[in-house]
């Protein structure tokens, strides 16, 4: 079996192209498993995994938990709300208390960029970043690239535009790294205020015109406007944002080609994407969610293979 070049998954930036292809190949096998009548394998019967969520999540949390259970791991779940974090316990104290219960792997979502990387320096368990603030969301980017490969046959040579709230988006940064490593061309599109000034240094194209971006691309990944992170006013109104940067059916149908539409969820319907686009046959949003389980099974399985067993 191929091995990953990293001991933890904290970001796509650390992965090689070969790592990503190994994860995809492993996910292919697990995708077959989760489409069988018996959707489980006994591979990780001796492994215990803690899911630590210090920030809200629906898809990522459920997807990791399902992936772990499909691999027959023991699973414990922790949410910051309702925990002793509310009584002032530090991250390291919280994690060390959980690890003393003999946990082998930690999946963590945290509001602070770098939190997962920090944890790798402090604990012995394997660490998977399930989203760290505005920094990276590596398993989302892996499942996004995997879904593009599934839909279009390959990622290399494809043109992908990421639209919207780039400045607050861990999904955007992880997608840029993953898509470029796999040989895709990447553009970001949105209002000037939502595109960070450093973005050109990452080798991506920049557009502030949605029609121009859609005419260029094969795939449009429509990001959620992160209303909870709009600490200053980045655009006048949601209505204006939606008119200039929202994807609606009239615009989609007016293109002279059929593009693939993606969204990492959760969707603000009627803001970055209208319902008729989100629910159209050009959208692969639910395929992304389905592929997330296979991708997370692959990542967990490959990292668990590095754990010394007695
Ligand atoms: N795509 C994503 O990370 O969704 P959740 O915030 O629901 O996990």
PDB file of C-alpha atoms and ligand atoms in Angstrom:
ATOM      1  CA  UNK A   1       0.000   0.000   0.000  1.00  0.00           C
ATOM      2  CA  UNK A   2       1.203   3.544  -0.790  1.00  0.00           C
ATOM      3  CA  UNK A   3       2.063   5.662   2.274  1.00  0.00           C
ATOM      4  CA  UNK A   4       1.365   9.356   2.796  1.00  0.00           C
ATOM      5  CA  UNK A   5       4.423  11.615   3.055  1.00  0.00           C
ATOM      6  CA  UNK A   6       2.856  13.408   6.071  1.00  0.00           C
ATOM      7  CA  UNK A   7       2.093  12.163   9.594  1.00  0.00           C
ATOM      8  CA  UNK A   8      -0.983  14.371  10.044  1.00  0.00           C
ATOM      9  CA  UNK A   9      -3.400  16.153   7.702  1.00  0.00           C
ATOM     10  CA  UNK A  10      -3.270  19.809   8.708  1.00  0.00           C
ATOM     11  CA  UNK A  11      -3.412  21.345   5.231  1.00  0.00           C
ATOM     12  CA  UNK A  12      -3.216  20.626   1.504  1.00  0.00           C
ATOM     13  CA  UNK A  13      -0.114  22.817   1.299  1.00  0.00           C
ATOM     14  CA  UNK A  14       1.902  20.023   2.962  1.00  0.00           C
ATOM     15  CA  UNK A  15       0.705  17.258   0.610  1.00  0.00           C
ATOM     16  CA  UNK A  16       2.454  16.140  -2.566  1.00  0.00           C
ATOM     17  CA  UNK A  17       0.580  15.427  -5.785  1.00  0.00           C
ATOM     18  CA  UNK A  18       1.317  11.732  -5.145  1.00  0.00           C
ATOM     19  CA  UNK A  19      -0.280  11.973  -1.670  1.00  0.00           C
ATOM     20  CA  UNK A  20      -3.460  13.357  -3.232  1.00  0.00           C
ATOM     21  CA  UNK A  21      -3.530  10.615  -5.875  1.00  0.00           C
ATOM     22  CA  UNK A  22      -2.978   7.966  -3.167  1.00  0.00           C
ATOM     23  CA  UNK A  23      -5.940   9.395  -1.224  1.00  0.00           C
ATOM     24  CA  UNK A  24      -8.084   9.336  -4.399  1.00  0.00           C
ATOM     25  CA  UNK A  25      -7.109   5.740  -5.210  1.00  0.00           C
ATOM     26  CA  UNK A  26      -7.941   4.653  -1.646  1.00  0.00           C
ATOM     27  CA  UNK A  27     -11.225   6.612  -1.785  1.00  0.00           C
ATOM     28  CA  UNK A  28     -12.148   4.784  -5.023  1.00  0.00           C
ATOM     29  CA  UNK A  29     -12.024   1.480  -3.105  1.00  0.00           C
ATOM     30  CA  UNK A  30     -14.008   2.893  -0.177  1.00  0.00           C
ATOM     31  CA  UNK A  31     -16.615   4.380  -2.513  1.00  0.00           C
ATOM     32  CA  UNK A  32     -17.331   0.828  -3.671  1.00  0.00           C
ATOM     33  CA  UNK A  33     -17.620  -0.277  -0.025  1.00  0.00           C
ATOM     34  CA  UNK A  34     -20.159   2.412   0.908  1.00  0.00           C
ATOM     35  CA  UNK A  35     -22.315   1.489  -2.086  1.00  0.00           C
ATOM     36  CA  UNK A  36     -22.534  -2.185  -1.027  1.00  0.00           C
ATOM     37  CA  UNK A  37     -25.428  -3.556   1.060  1.00  0.00           C
ATOM     38  CA  UNK A  38     -22.929  -3.982   3.952  1.00  0.00           C
ATOM     39  CA  UNK A  39     -21.220  -0.605   4.061  1.00  0.00           C
ATOM     40  CA  UNK A  40     -18.518  -1.437   6.622  1.00  0.00           C
ATOM     41  CA  UNK A  41     -15.011  -2.846   6.723  1.00  0.00           C
ATOM     42  CA  UNK A  42     -13.286  -4.069   9.913  1.00  0.00           C
ATOM     43  CA  UNK A  43      -9.966  -2.256   9.195  1.00  0.00           C
ATOM     44  CA  UNK A  44      -9.881   0.072  12.238  1.00  0.00           C
ATOM     45  CA  UNK A  45     -11.461  -2.118  14.953  1.00  0.00           C
ATOM     46  CA  UNK A  46      -8.471  -1.357  17.208  1.00  0.00           C
ATOM     47  CA  UNK A  47      -8.483   2.440  16.703  1.00  0.00           C
ATOM     48  CA  UNK A  48     -10.288   5.140  18.722  1.00  0.00           C
ATOM     49  CA  UNK A  49     -10.986   8.525  17.155  1.00  0.00           C
ATOM     50  CA  UNK A  50     -12.148  11.736  18.872  1.00  0.00           C
ATOM     51  CA  UNK A  51     -14.061  14.325  16.842  1.00  0.00           C
ATOM     52  CA  UNK A  52     -13.493  17.713  18.502  1.00  0.00           C
ATOM     53  CA  UNK A  53     -15.703  20.480  17.147  1.00  0.00           C
ATOM     54  CA  UNK A  54     -15.089  23.941  18.585  1.00  0.00           C
ATOM     55  CA  UNK A  55     -17.118  25.498  15.726  1.00  0.00           C
ATOM     56  CA  UNK A  56     -20.465  24.608  14.163  1.00  0.00           C
ATOM     57  CA  UNK A  57     -20.636  21.944  11.466  1.00  0.00           C
ATOM     58  CA  UNK A  58     -23.216  19.711   9.810  1.00  0.00           C
ATOM     59  CA  UNK A  59     -21.563  18.025   6.798  1.00  0.00           C
ATOM     60  CA  UNK A  60     -17.979  17.676   8.023  1.00  0.00           C
ATOM     61  CA  UNK A  61     -18.911  16.381  11.465  1.00  0.00           C
ATOM     62  CA  UNK A  62     -21.431  13.812  10.217  1.00  0.00           C
ATOM     63  CA  UNK A  63     -19.191  12.812   7.322  1.00  0.00           C
ATOM     64  CA  UNK A  64     -16.185  12.141   9.581  1.00  0.00           C
ATOM     65  CA  UNK A  65     -18.295  10.227  12.069  1.00  0.00           C
ATOM     66  CA  UNK A  66     -19.823   8.092   9.346  1.00  0.00           C
ATOM     67  CA  UNK A  67     -16.394   7.503   7.746  1.00  0.00           C
ATOM     68  CA  UNK A  68     -14.980   6.375  11.113  1.00  0.00           C
ATOM     69  CA  UNK A  69     -17.914   4.042  11.760  1.00  0.00           C
ATOM     70  CA  UNK A  70     -17.712   2.579   8.241  1.00  0.00           C
ATOM     71  CA  UNK A  71     -14.089   1.701   9.110  1.00  0.00           C
ATOM     72  CA  UNK A  72     -15.229   0.109  12.429  1.00  0.00           C
ATOM     73  CA  UNK A  73     -13.277   2.575  14.617  1.00  0.00           C
ATOM     74  CA  UNK A  74     -14.513   3.490  18.089  1.00  0.00           C
ATOM     75  CA  UNK A  75     -15.721   7.101  18.013  1.00  0.00           C
ATOM     76  CA  UNK A  76     -16.167   9.800  20.650  1.00  0.00           C
ATOM     77  CA  UNK A  77     -17.671  13.191  19.850  1.00  0.00           C
ATOM     78  CA  UNK A  78     -17.018  16.499  21.550  1.00  0.00           C
ATOM     79  CA  UNK A  79     -18.672  19.873  20.904  1.00  0.00           C
ATOM     80  CA  UNK A  80     -17.387  23.012  22.592  1.00  0.00           C
ATOM     81  CA  UNK A  81     -20.933  24.139  23.347  1.00  0.00           C
ATOM     82  CA  UNK A  82     -22.068  22.317  26.472  1.00  0.00           C
ATOM     83  CA  UNK A  83     -18.461  21.390  27.407  1.00  0.00           C
ATOM     84  CA  UNK A  84     -15.990  22.555  30.085  1.00  0.00           C
ATOM     85  CA  UNK A  85     -14.455  24.928  27.473  1.00  0.00           C
ATOM     86  CA  UNK A  86     -17.292  27.200  28.594  1.00  0.00           C
ATOM     87  CA  UNK A  87     -15.782  27.023  32.127  1.00  0.00           C
ATOM     88  CA  UNK A  88     -12.393  28.280  30.866  1.00  0.00           C
ATOM     89  CA  UNK A  89     -10.545  25.009  30.114  1.00  0.00           C
ATOM     90  CA  UNK A  90      -7.697  25.486  27.588  1.00  0.00           C
ATOM     91  CA  UNK A  91      -7.456  23.642  24.261  1.00  0.00           C
ATOM     92  CA  UNK A  92      -4.471  21.583  25.419  1.00  0.00           C
ATOM     93  CA  UNK A  93      -6.101  20.635  28.737  1.00  0.00           C
ATOM     94  CA  UNK A  94      -9.284  19.631  26.931  1.00  0.00           C
ATOM     95  CA  UNK A  95      -7.405  17.545  24.359  1.00  0.00           C
ATOM     96  CA  UNK A  96      -5.043  15.916  26.893  1.00  0.00           C
ATOM     97  CA  UNK A  97      -8.002  14.873  29.036  1.00  0.00           C
ATOM     98  CA  UNK A  98      -9.647  13.278  26.018  1.00  0.00           C
ATOM     99  CA  UNK A  99      -6.381  11.603  24.959  1.00  0.00           C
ATOM    100  CA  UNK A 100      -5.856  10.080  28.411  1.00  0.00           C
ATOM    101  CA  UNK A 101      -8.887   7.951  27.525  1.00  0.00           C
ATOM    102  CA  UNK A 102      -6.577   6.207  24.981  1.00  0.00           C
ATOM    103  CA  UNK A 103      -7.518   8.032  21.795  1.00  0.00           C
ATOM    104  CA  UNK A 104      -5.368   7.369  18.691  1.00  0.00           C
ATOM    105  CA  UNK A 105      -6.568  10.102  16.335  1.00  0.00           C
ATOM    106  CA  UNK A 106      -8.103  13.548  16.685  1.00  0.00           C
ATOM    107  CA  UNK A 107     -10.300  15.240  14.076  1.00  0.00           C
ATOM    108  CA  UNK A 108     -10.584  18.904  14.992  1.00  0.00           C
ATOM    109  CA  UNK A 109     -12.497  21.948  13.773  1.00  0.00           C
ATOM    110  CA  UNK A 110     -11.413  25.154  15.482  1.00  0.00           C
ATOM    111  CA  UNK A 111     -11.963  28.884  14.863  1.00  0.00           C
ATOM    112  CA  UNK A 112      -8.229  29.717  15.124  1.00  0.00           C
ATOM    113  CA  UNK A 113      -5.993  29.402  12.034  1.00  0.00           C
ATOM    114  CA  UNK A 114      -3.099  27.040  12.850  1.00  0.00           C
ATOM    115  CA  UNK A 115      -4.924  25.245  15.687  1.00  0.00           C
ATOM    116  CA  UNK A 116      -4.488  21.785  14.105  1.00  0.00           C
ATOM    117  CA  UNK A 117      -0.790  22.413  13.384  1.00  0.00           C
ATOM    118  CA  UNK A 118      -0.342  23.558  17.007  1.00  0.00           C
ATOM    119  CA  UNK A 119      -1.931  20.337  18.243  1.00  0.00           C
ATOM    120  CA  UNK A 120       0.512  18.166  16.265  1.00  0.00           C
ATOM    121  CA  UNK A 121       3.356  19.695  18.309  1.00  0.00           C
ATOM    122  CA  UNK A 122       1.653  18.985  21.635  1.00  0.00           C
ATOM    123  CA  UNK A 123       0.131  15.523  21.412  1.00  0.00           C
ATOM    124  CA  UNK A 124       1.112  12.036  20.209  1.00  0.00           C
ATOM    125  CA  UNK A 125      -2.173  11.231  18.459  1.00  0.00           C
ATOM    126  CA  UNK A 126      -2.687  11.680  14.712  1.00  0.00           C
ATOM    127  CA  UNK A 127      -4.370  14.997  13.857  1.00  0.00           C
ATOM    128  CA  UNK A 128      -6.784  15.769  11.008  1.00  0.00           C
ATOM    129  CA  UNK A 129      -7.795  19.378  10.410  1.00  0.00           C
ATOM    130  CA  UNK A 130     -11.561  19.617   9.857  1.00  0.00           C
ATOM    131  CA  UNK A 131     -11.289  23.386   9.250  1.00  0.00           C
ATOM    132  CA  UNK A 132      -9.168  25.922  11.169  1.00  0.00           C
ATOM    133  CA  UNK A 133     -10.683  29.411  11.011  1.00  0.00           C
ATOM    134  CA  UNK A 134      -9.988  31.138   7.702  1.00  0.00           C
ATOM    135  CA  UNK A 135      -6.915  28.959   7.001  1.00  0.00           C
ATOM    136  CA  UNK A 136      -7.459  25.460   5.521  1.00  0.00           C
ATOM    137  CA  UNK A 137     -10.170  22.803   5.165  1.00  0.00           C
ATOM    138  CA  UNK A 138      -8.151  20.009   3.546  1.00  0.00           C
ATOM    139  CA  UNK A 139     -10.734  17.225   3.368  1.00  0.00           C
ATOM    140  CA  UNK A 140     -13.217  19.624   1.709  1.00  0.00           C
ATOM    141  CA  UNK A 141     -10.660  20.421  -1.020  1.00  0.00           C
ATOM    142  CA  UNK A 142      -9.885  16.723  -1.486  1.00  0.00           C
ATOM    143  CA  UNK A 143     -13.549  15.833  -1.901  1.00  0.00           C
ATOM    144  CA  UNK A 144     -14.065  18.800  -4.246  1.00  0.00           C
ATOM    145  CA  UNK A 145     -11.159  17.802  -6.508  1.00  0.00           C
ATOM    146  CA  UNK A 146     -12.246  14.142  -6.351  1.00  0.00           C
ATOM    147  CA  UNK A 147     -15.777  15.174  -7.430  1.00  0.00           C
ATOM    148  CA  UNK A 148     -14.377  17.170 -10.376  1.00  0.00           C
ATOM    149  CA  UNK A 149     -12.308  14.137 -11.419  1.00  0.00           C
ATOM    150  CA  UNK A 150     -15.394  11.916 -11.151  1.00  0.00           C
ATOM    151  CA  UNK A 151     -17.547  14.301 -13.233  1.00  0.00           C
ATOM    152  CA  UNK A 152     -14.999  15.390 -15.880  1.00  0.00           C
ATOM    153  CA  UNK A 153     -12.600  12.409 -15.967  1.00  0.00           C
ATOM    154  CA  UNK A 154      -9.580  14.358 -14.747  1.00  0.00           C
ATOM    155  CA  UNK A 155      -8.582  17.558 -12.975  1.00  0.00           C
ATOM    156  CA  UNK A 156      -5.451  18.356 -14.989  1.00  0.00           C
ATOM    157  CA  UNK A 157      -6.086  21.021 -17.619  1.00  0.00           C
ATOM    158  CA  UNK A 158      -9.505  21.980 -16.241  1.00  0.00           C
ATOM    159  CA  UNK A 159     -10.378  25.615 -15.506  1.00  0.00           C
ATOM    160  CA  UNK A 160     -11.971  26.158 -12.105  1.00  0.00           C
ATOM    161  CA  UNK A 161     -13.329  29.464 -10.810  1.00  0.00           C
ATOM    162  CA  UNK A 162     -13.926  29.918  -7.087  1.00  0.00           C
ATOM    163  CA  UNK A 163     -16.543  32.635  -6.602  1.00  0.00           C
ATOM    164  CA  UNK A 164     -17.388  34.799  -3.619  1.00  0.00           C
ATOM    165  CA  UNK A 165     -16.078  35.280  -0.116  1.00  0.00           C
ATOM    166  CA  UNK A 166     -12.450  34.298  -0.787  1.00  0.00           C
ATOM    167  CA  UNK A 167     -10.980  36.378   2.051  1.00  0.00           C
ATOM    168  CA  UNK A 168     -12.783  34.420   4.787  1.00  0.00           C
ATOM    169  CA  UNK A 169     -12.634  31.044   3.078  1.00  0.00           C
ATOM    170  CA  UNK A 170     -10.548  28.076   4.215  1.00  0.00           C
ATOM    171  CA  UNK A 171     -12.251  26.148   1.398  1.00  0.00           C
ATOM    172  CA  UNK A 172     -10.820  28.561  -1.196  1.00  0.00           C
ATOM    173  CA  UNK A 173      -7.222  28.302   0.023  1.00  0.00           C
ATOM    174  CA  UNK A 174      -7.271  24.495   0.303  1.00  0.00           C
ATOM    175  CA  UNK A 175      -8.954  24.238  -3.124  1.00  0.00           C
ATOM    176  CA  UNK A 176      -6.332  26.472  -4.726  1.00  0.00           C
ATOM    177  CA  UNK A 177      -3.506  24.275  -3.380  1.00  0.00           C
ATOM    178  CA  UNK A 178      -5.223  20.991  -4.330  1.00  0.00           C
ATOM    179  CA  UNK A 179      -6.326  22.034  -7.826  1.00  0.00           C
ATOM    180  CA  UNK A 180      -2.924  23.488  -8.722  1.00  0.00           C
ATOM    181  CA  UNK A 181      -1.095  20.377  -7.482  1.00  0.00           C
ATOM    182  CA  UNK A 182      -3.366  18.340  -9.762  1.00  0.00           C
ATOM    183  CA  UNK A 183      -2.679  20.576 -12.774  1.00  0.00           C
ATOM    184  CA  UNK A 184      -5.865  22.656 -12.959  1.00  0.00           C
ATOM    185  CA  UNK A 185      -5.969  26.385 -13.734  1.00  0.00           C
ATOM    186  CA  UNK A 186      -7.630  28.405 -10.956  1.00  0.00           C
ATOM    187  CA  UNK A 187      -9.394  31.782 -10.995  1.00  0.00           C
ATOM    188  CA  UNK A 188     -10.999  33.587  -8.073  1.00  0.00           C
ATOM    189  CA  UNK A 189     -13.926  35.943  -8.661  1.00  0.00           C
ATOM    190  CA  UNK A 190     -15.690  38.351  -6.327  1.00  0.00           C
ATOM    191  CA  UNK A 191     -15.848  41.938  -5.144  1.00  0.00           C
ATOM    192  CA  UNK A 192     -12.423  43.534  -4.500  1.00  0.00           C
ATOM    193  CA  UNK A 193     -13.165  43.685  -0.781  1.00  0.00           C
ATOM    194  CA  UNK A 194     -13.622  39.883  -0.561  1.00  0.00           C
ATOM    195  CA  UNK A 195     -10.407  38.977  -2.420  1.00  0.00           C
ATOM    196  CA  UNK A 196      -7.175  39.148  -0.379  1.00  0.00           C
ATOM    197  CA  UNK A 197      -4.348  41.267  -1.832  1.00  0.00           C
ATOM    198  CA  UNK A 198      -1.845  38.350  -1.624  1.00  0.00           C
ATOM    199  CA  UNK A 199      -3.959  36.089  -3.843  1.00  0.00           C
ATOM    200  CA  UNK A 200      -1.941  36.807  -7.009  1.00  0.00           C
ATOM    201  CA  UNK A 201       1.165  35.375  -5.266  1.00  0.00           C
ATOM    202  CA  UNK A 202      -0.611  31.981  -5.276  1.00  0.00           C
ATOM    203  CA  UNK A 203      -0.617  31.951  -9.088  1.00  0.00           C
ATOM    204  CA  UNK A 204      -4.367  32.305  -9.563  1.00  0.00           C
ATOM    205  CA  UNK A 205      -6.200  34.556 -12.017  1.00  0.00           C
ATOM    206  CA  UNK A 206      -8.493  37.228 -10.551  1.00  0.00           C
ATOM    207  CA  UNK A 207     -11.778  38.517 -11.965  1.00  0.00           C
ATOM    208  CA  UNK A 208     -14.382  40.895 -10.628  1.00  0.00           C
ATOM    209  CA  UNK A 209     -16.891  40.033 -13.358  1.00  0.00           C
ATOM    210  CA  UNK A 210     -18.941  36.866 -12.867  1.00  0.00           C
ATOM    211  CA  UNK A 211     -20.017  36.469 -16.513  1.00  0.00           C
ATOM    212  CA  UNK A 212     -16.401  36.769 -17.699  1.00  0.00           C
ATOM    213  CA  UNK A 213     -15.332  34.172 -15.091  1.00  0.00           C
ATOM    214  CA  UNK A 214     -18.110  31.751 -16.056  1.00  0.00           C
ATOM    215  CA  UNK A 215     -17.301  32.074 -19.763  1.00  0.00           C
ATOM    216  CA  UNK A 216     -13.668  31.128 -18.937  1.00  0.00           C
ATOM    217  CA  UNK A 217     -14.297  28.137 -16.666  1.00  0.00           C
ATOM    218  CA  UNK A 218     -15.268  24.461 -16.844  1.00  0.00           C
ATOM    219  CA  UNK A 219     -16.267  24.394 -13.170  1.00  0.00           C
ATOM    220  CA  UNK A 220     -17.664  27.115 -10.875  1.00  0.00           C
ATOM    221  CA  UNK A 221     -17.337  26.589  -7.131  1.00  0.00           C
ATOM    222  CA  UNK A 222     -19.788  29.022  -5.521  1.00  0.00           C
ATOM    223  CA  UNK A 223     -18.752  29.863  -1.960  1.00  0.00           C
ATOM    224  CA  UNK A 224     -21.050  30.772   0.862  1.00  0.00           C
ATOM    225  CA  UNK A 225     -20.994  34.382   2.020  1.00  0.00           C
ATOM    226  CA  UNK A 226     -19.757  33.891   5.597  1.00  0.00           C
ATOM    227  CA  UNK A 227     -22.232  36.180   7.299  1.00  0.00           C
ATOM    228  CA  UNK A 228     -20.801  35.271  10.736  1.00  0.00           C
ATOM    229  CA  UNK A 229     -17.347  36.621   9.737  1.00  0.00           C
ATOM    230  CA  UNK A 230     -18.475  39.977   8.224  1.00  0.00           C
ATOM    231  CA  UNK A 231     -16.985  42.033  11.081  1.00  0.00           C
ATOM    232  CA  UNK A 232     -16.883  45.073   8.787  1.00  0.00           C
ATOM    233  CA  UNK A 233     -19.186  45.789   5.845  1.00  0.00           C
ATOM    234  CA  UNK A 234     -17.542  44.172   2.803  1.00  0.00           C
ATOM    235  CA  UNK A 235     -20.380  45.030   0.371  1.00  0.00           C
ATOM    236  CA  UNK A 236     -23.406  47.347   0.553  1.00  0.00           C
ATOM    237  CA  UNK A 237     -26.249  44.794   0.649  1.00  0.00           C
ATOM    238  CA  UNK A 238     -26.842  41.068   0.114  1.00  0.00           C
ATOM    239  CA  UNK A 239     -29.234  42.027  -2.695  1.00  0.00           C
ATOM    240  CA  UNK A 240     -26.472  43.883  -4.539  1.00  0.00           C
ATOM    241  CA  UNK A 241     -23.994  41.027  -3.928  1.00  0.00           C
ATOM    242  CA  UNK A 242     -26.485  38.548  -5.300  1.00  0.00           C
ATOM    243  CA  UNK A 243     -27.148  40.686  -8.420  1.00  0.00           C
ATOM    244  CA  UNK A 244     -23.419  41.015  -9.210  1.00  0.00           C
ATOM    245  CA  UNK A 245     -21.950  37.701  -7.981  1.00  0.00           C
ATOM    246  CA  UNK A 246     -24.878  35.309  -7.465  1.00  0.00           C
ATOM    247  CA  UNK A 247     -25.362  32.468  -9.955  1.00  0.00           C
ATOM    248  CA  UNK A 248     -28.906  32.262 -11.328  1.00  0.00           C
ATOM    249  CA  UNK A 249     -30.466  30.066 -14.010  1.00  0.00           C
ATOM    250  CA  UNK A 250     -30.776  32.869 -16.585  1.00  0.00           C
ATOM    251  CA  UNK A 251     -27.034  33.530 -16.382  1.00  0.00           C
ATOM    252  CA  UNK A 252     -26.151  29.813 -16.373  1.00  0.00           C
ATOM    253  CA  UNK A 253     -28.368  29.098 -19.409  1.00  0.00           C
ATOM    254  CA  UNK A 254     -26.991  32.084 -21.315  1.00  0.00           C
ATOM    255  CA  UNK A 255     -23.477  30.583 -21.427  1.00  0.00           C
ATOM    256  CA  UNK A 256     -22.543  28.871 -24.673  1.00  0.00           C
ATOM    257  CA  UNK A 257     -21.365  25.730 -22.819  1.00  0.00           C
ATOM    258  CA  UNK A 258     -22.482  23.546 -19.910  1.00  0.00           C
ATOM    259  CA  UNK A 259     -20.351  24.153 -16.832  1.00  0.00           C
ATOM    260  CA  UNK A 260     -20.252  22.096 -13.609  1.00  0.00           C
ATOM    261  CA  UNK A 261     -21.579  23.918 -10.523  1.00  0.00           C
ATOM    262  CA  UNK A 262     -20.264  23.171  -7.041  1.00  0.00           C
ATOM    263  CA  UNK A 263     -20.900  24.492  -3.530  1.00  0.00           C
ATOM    264  CA  UNK A 264     -19.265  23.278  -0.303  1.00  0.00           C
ATOM    265  CA  UNK A 265     -22.400  24.004   1.748  1.00  0.00           C
ATOM    266  CA  UNK A 266     -24.136  25.267   3.743  1.00  0.00           C
ATOM    267  CA  UNK A 267     -25.902  27.223   0.958  1.00  0.00           C
ATOM    268  CA  UNK A 268     -27.401  30.684   1.376  1.00  0.00           C
ATOM    269  CA  UNK A 269     -30.109  30.042  -1.218  1.00  0.00           C
ATOM    270  CA  UNK A 270     -30.870  33.176  -3.218  1.00  0.00           C
ATOM    271  CA  UNK A 271     -27.576  34.860  -2.237  1.00  0.00           C
ATOM    272  CA  UNK A 272     -24.578  33.129  -3.891  1.00  0.00           C
ATOM    273  CA  UNK A 273     -26.732  30.646  -5.825  1.00  0.00           C
ATOM    274  CA  UNK A 274     -30.445  30.405  -6.621  1.00  0.00           C
ATOM    275  CA  UNK A 275     -32.420  27.266  -5.782  1.00  0.00           C
ATOM    276  CA  UNK A 276     -33.053  26.358  -9.428  1.00  0.00           C
ATOM    277  CA  UNK A 277     -29.255  26.275 -10.025  1.00  0.00           C
ATOM    278  CA  UNK A 278     -28.442  24.461  -6.764  1.00  0.00           C
ATOM    279  CA  UNK A 279     -31.027  21.789  -7.605  1.00  0.00           C
ATOM    280  CA  UNK A 280     -30.213  21.591 -11.339  1.00  0.00           C
ATOM    281  CA  UNK A 281     -28.537  18.663 -13.090  1.00  0.00           C
ATOM    282  CA  UNK A 282     -25.428  20.835 -13.610  1.00  0.00           C
ATOM    283  CA  UNK A 283     -24.890  21.027  -9.840  1.00  0.00           C
ATOM    284  CA  UNK A 284     -22.908  18.226  -8.168  1.00  0.00           C
ATOM    285  CA  UNK A 285     -23.426  19.492  -4.615  1.00  0.00           C
ATOM    286  CA  UNK A 286     -24.849  16.242  -3.214  1.00  0.00           C
ATOM    287  CA  UNK A 287     -22.197  14.185  -5.054  1.00  0.00           C
ATOM    288  CA  UNK A 288     -19.610  16.282  -3.184  1.00  0.00           C
ATOM    289  CA  UNK A 289     -21.247  15.324   0.115  1.00  0.00           C
ATOM    290  CA  UNK A 290     -21.391  11.626  -0.846  1.00  0.00           C
ATOM    291  CA  UNK A 291     -17.731  11.653  -1.910  1.00  0.00           C
ATOM    292  CA  UNK A 292     -16.786  13.302   1.381  1.00  0.00           C
ATOM    293  CA  UNK A 293     -17.367  10.049   3.255  1.00  0.00           C
ATOM    294  CA  UNK A 294     -15.114   8.021   0.929  1.00  0.00           C
ATOM    295  CA  UNK A 295     -12.396  10.701   0.990  1.00  0.00           C
ATOM    296  CA  UNK A 296     -12.456  10.905   4.798  1.00  0.00           C
ATOM    297  CA  UNK A 297     -12.366   7.100   5.073  1.00  0.00           C
ATOM    298  CA  UNK A 298      -9.265   7.176   2.856  1.00  0.00           C
ATOM    299  CA  UNK A 299      -7.488   9.877   4.876  1.00  0.00           C
ATOM    300  CA  UNK A 300      -8.252   8.185   8.208  1.00  0.00           C
ATOM    301  CA  UNK A 301      -7.245   4.757   6.877  1.00  0.00           C
ATOM    302  CA  UNK A 302      -3.933   6.007   5.441  1.00  0.00           C
ATOM    303  CA  UNK A 303      -2.989   7.897   8.627  1.00  0.00           C
ATOM    304  CA  UNK A 304      -4.036   4.960  10.837  1.00  0.00           C
ATOM    305  CA  UNK A 305      -1.680   2.736   8.829  1.00  0.00           C
ATOM    306  CA  UNK A 306       1.178   4.747  10.376  1.00  0.00           C
ATOM    307  CA  UNK A 307       0.082   3.998  13.963  1.00  0.00           C
ATOM    308  CA  UNK A 308       2.161   1.351  15.714  1.00  0.00           C
ATOM    309  CA  UNK A 309      -0.097  -1.491  16.806  1.00  0.00           C
ATOM    310  CA  UNK A 310       0.901  -4.041  19.491  1.00  0.00           C
TER     311      UNK A 310
HETATM  312  N1  LIG B   1     -18.620  22.271   3.948  1.00  0.00           N
HETATM  313  C1  LIG B   1     -18.562  22.323   5.301  1.00  0.00           C
HETATM  314  O1  LIG B   1     -17.489  22.406   5.922  1.00  0.00           O
HETATM  315  O2  LIG B   1     -19.785  22.274   5.899  1.00  0.00           O
HETATM  316  P1  LIG B   1     -20.031  22.256   7.483  1.00  0.00           P
HETATM  317  O3  LIG B   1     -19.603  23.593   8.020  1.00  0.00           O
HETATM  318  O4  LIG B   1     -21.503  21.986   7.662  1.00  0.00           O
HETATM  319  O5  LIG B   1     -19.187  21.148   8.064  1.00  0.00           O
END
